[in-house]
Short mmCIF file of C-alpha atoms in Angstrom, two decimals:
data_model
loop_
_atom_site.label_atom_id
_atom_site.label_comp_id
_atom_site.label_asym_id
_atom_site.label_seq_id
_atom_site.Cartn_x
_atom_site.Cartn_y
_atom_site.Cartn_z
CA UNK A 1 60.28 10.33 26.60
CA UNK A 2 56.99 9.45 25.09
CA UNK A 3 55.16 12.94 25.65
CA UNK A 4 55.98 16.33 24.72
CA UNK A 5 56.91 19.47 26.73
CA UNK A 6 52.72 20.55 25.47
CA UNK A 7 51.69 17.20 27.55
CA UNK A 8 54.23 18.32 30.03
CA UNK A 9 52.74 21.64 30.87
CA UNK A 10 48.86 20.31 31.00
CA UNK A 11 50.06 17.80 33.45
CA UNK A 12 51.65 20.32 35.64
CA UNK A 13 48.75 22.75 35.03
CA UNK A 14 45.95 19.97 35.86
CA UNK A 15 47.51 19.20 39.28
CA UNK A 16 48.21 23.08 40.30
CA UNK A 17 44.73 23.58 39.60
CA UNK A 18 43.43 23.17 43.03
CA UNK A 19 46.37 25.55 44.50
CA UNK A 20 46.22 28.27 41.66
CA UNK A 21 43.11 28.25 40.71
CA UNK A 22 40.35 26.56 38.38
CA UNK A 23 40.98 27.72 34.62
CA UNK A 24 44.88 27.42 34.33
CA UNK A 25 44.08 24.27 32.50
CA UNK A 26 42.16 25.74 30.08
CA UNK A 27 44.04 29.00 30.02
CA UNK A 28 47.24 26.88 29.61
CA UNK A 29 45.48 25.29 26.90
CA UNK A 30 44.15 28.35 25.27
CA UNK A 31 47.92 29.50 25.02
CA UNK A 32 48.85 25.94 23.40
CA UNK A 33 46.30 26.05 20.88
CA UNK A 34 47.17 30.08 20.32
CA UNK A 35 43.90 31.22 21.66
CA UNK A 36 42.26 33.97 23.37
CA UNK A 37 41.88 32.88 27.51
CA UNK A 38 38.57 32.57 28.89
CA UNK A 39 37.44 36.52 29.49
CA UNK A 40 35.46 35.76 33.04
CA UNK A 41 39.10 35.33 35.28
CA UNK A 42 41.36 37.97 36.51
CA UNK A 43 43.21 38.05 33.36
CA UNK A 44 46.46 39.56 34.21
CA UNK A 45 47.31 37.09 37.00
CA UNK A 46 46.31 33.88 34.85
CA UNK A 47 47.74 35.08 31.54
CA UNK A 48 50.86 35.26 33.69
CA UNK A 49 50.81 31.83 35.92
CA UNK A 50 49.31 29.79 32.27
CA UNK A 51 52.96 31.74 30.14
CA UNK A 52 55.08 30.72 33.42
CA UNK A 53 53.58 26.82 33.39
CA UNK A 54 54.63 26.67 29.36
CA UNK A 55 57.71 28.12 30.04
CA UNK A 56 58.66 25.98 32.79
CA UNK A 57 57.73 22.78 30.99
CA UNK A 58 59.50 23.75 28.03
CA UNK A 59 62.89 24.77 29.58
CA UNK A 60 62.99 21.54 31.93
CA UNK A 61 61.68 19.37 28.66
CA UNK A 62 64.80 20.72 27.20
CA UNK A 63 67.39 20.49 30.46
CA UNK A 64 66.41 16.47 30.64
CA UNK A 65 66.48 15.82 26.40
CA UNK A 66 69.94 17.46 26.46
CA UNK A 67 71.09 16.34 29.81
CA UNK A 68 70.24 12.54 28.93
CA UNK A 69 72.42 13.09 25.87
CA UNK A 70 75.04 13.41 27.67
CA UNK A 71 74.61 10.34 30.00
CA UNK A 72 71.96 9.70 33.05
CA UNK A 73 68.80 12.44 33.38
CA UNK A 74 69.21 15.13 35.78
CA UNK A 75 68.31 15.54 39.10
CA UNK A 76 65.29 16.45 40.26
CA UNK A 77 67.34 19.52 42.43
CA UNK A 78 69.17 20.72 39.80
CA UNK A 79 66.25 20.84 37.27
CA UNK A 80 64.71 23.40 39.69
CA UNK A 81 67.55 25.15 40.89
CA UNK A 82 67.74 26.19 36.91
CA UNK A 83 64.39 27.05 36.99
CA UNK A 84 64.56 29.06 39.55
CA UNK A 85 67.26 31.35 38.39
CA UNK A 86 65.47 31.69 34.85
CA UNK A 87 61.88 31.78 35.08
CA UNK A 88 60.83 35.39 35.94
CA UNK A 89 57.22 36.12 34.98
CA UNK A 90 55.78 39.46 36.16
CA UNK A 91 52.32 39.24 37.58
CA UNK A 92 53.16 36.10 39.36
CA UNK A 93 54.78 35.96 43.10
CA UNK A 94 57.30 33.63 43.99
CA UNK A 95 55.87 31.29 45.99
CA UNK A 96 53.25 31.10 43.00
CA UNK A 97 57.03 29.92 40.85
CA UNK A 98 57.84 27.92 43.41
CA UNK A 99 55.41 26.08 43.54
CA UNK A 100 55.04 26.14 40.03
CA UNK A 101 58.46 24.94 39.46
CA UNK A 102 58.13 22.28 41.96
CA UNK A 103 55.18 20.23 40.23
CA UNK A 104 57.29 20.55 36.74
CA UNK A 105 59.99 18.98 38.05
CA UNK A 106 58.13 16.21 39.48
CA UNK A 107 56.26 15.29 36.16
CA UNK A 108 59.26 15.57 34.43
CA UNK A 109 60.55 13.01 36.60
CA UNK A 110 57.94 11.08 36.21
CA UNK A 111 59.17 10.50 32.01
CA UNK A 112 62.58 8.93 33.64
CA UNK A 113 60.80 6.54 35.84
CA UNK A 114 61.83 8.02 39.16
CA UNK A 115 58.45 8.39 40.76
CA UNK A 116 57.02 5.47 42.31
CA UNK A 117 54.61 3.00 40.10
CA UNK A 118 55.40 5.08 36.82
CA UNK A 119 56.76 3.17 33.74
CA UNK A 120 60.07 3.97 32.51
CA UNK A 121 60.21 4.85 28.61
#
């Protein structure tokens, strides 16, 4: 993999923009570079969906590096199915984690070189 579960969750938080609203880029970033999140958005609810991003990125960074240890990278299915069962954030519904969840997966995928026109590491 040439990127790192950081790169991982500003992907994912770039592209659920549009769905979850404006500043999780910036309020993921804010929690990468240990800083305070912008003070004009419902704080609660971003803080929440910006900690659940990192988290997701990190754990399915870690399920594919030891996964491809042990021979070919997981499945897309059974990266989120893991997910699923341990990503609890309060403050953020499930169809927020879902979704979540869902664009993870994908750009994790996208570092083995199942998505179509990406380059394989």
């Amino acid at each position: 993999m040439t990127t790192s579960p950081d790169d991982l969750a500003r992907r994912a938080a770039a592209r659920l923009a549009p769905d979850l609203g404006p500043a999780l880029p910036a309020l993921v970033e804010a929690r990468l570079q240990g800083g305070a999140p912008p003070a004009r958005y419902d704080a609660a609810t971003a803080i929440a969906l910006a900690a659940l991003v990192l988290n997701a990125a990190k754990f399915a960074w870690d399920i594919h590096r030891d996964r491809r240890k042990d021979g070919a990278p997981p499945t897309p299915d059974s990266v989120a199915r893991q997910l699923r069962l341990s990503l609890r954030i309060e403050g953020v519904t499930e169809a927020q984690r879902d979704r979540v969840i869902a664009v993870v997966v994908e750009e994790a995928g996208k570092e083995d070189g199942k998505e179509p026109g990406s380059k394989a590491s």
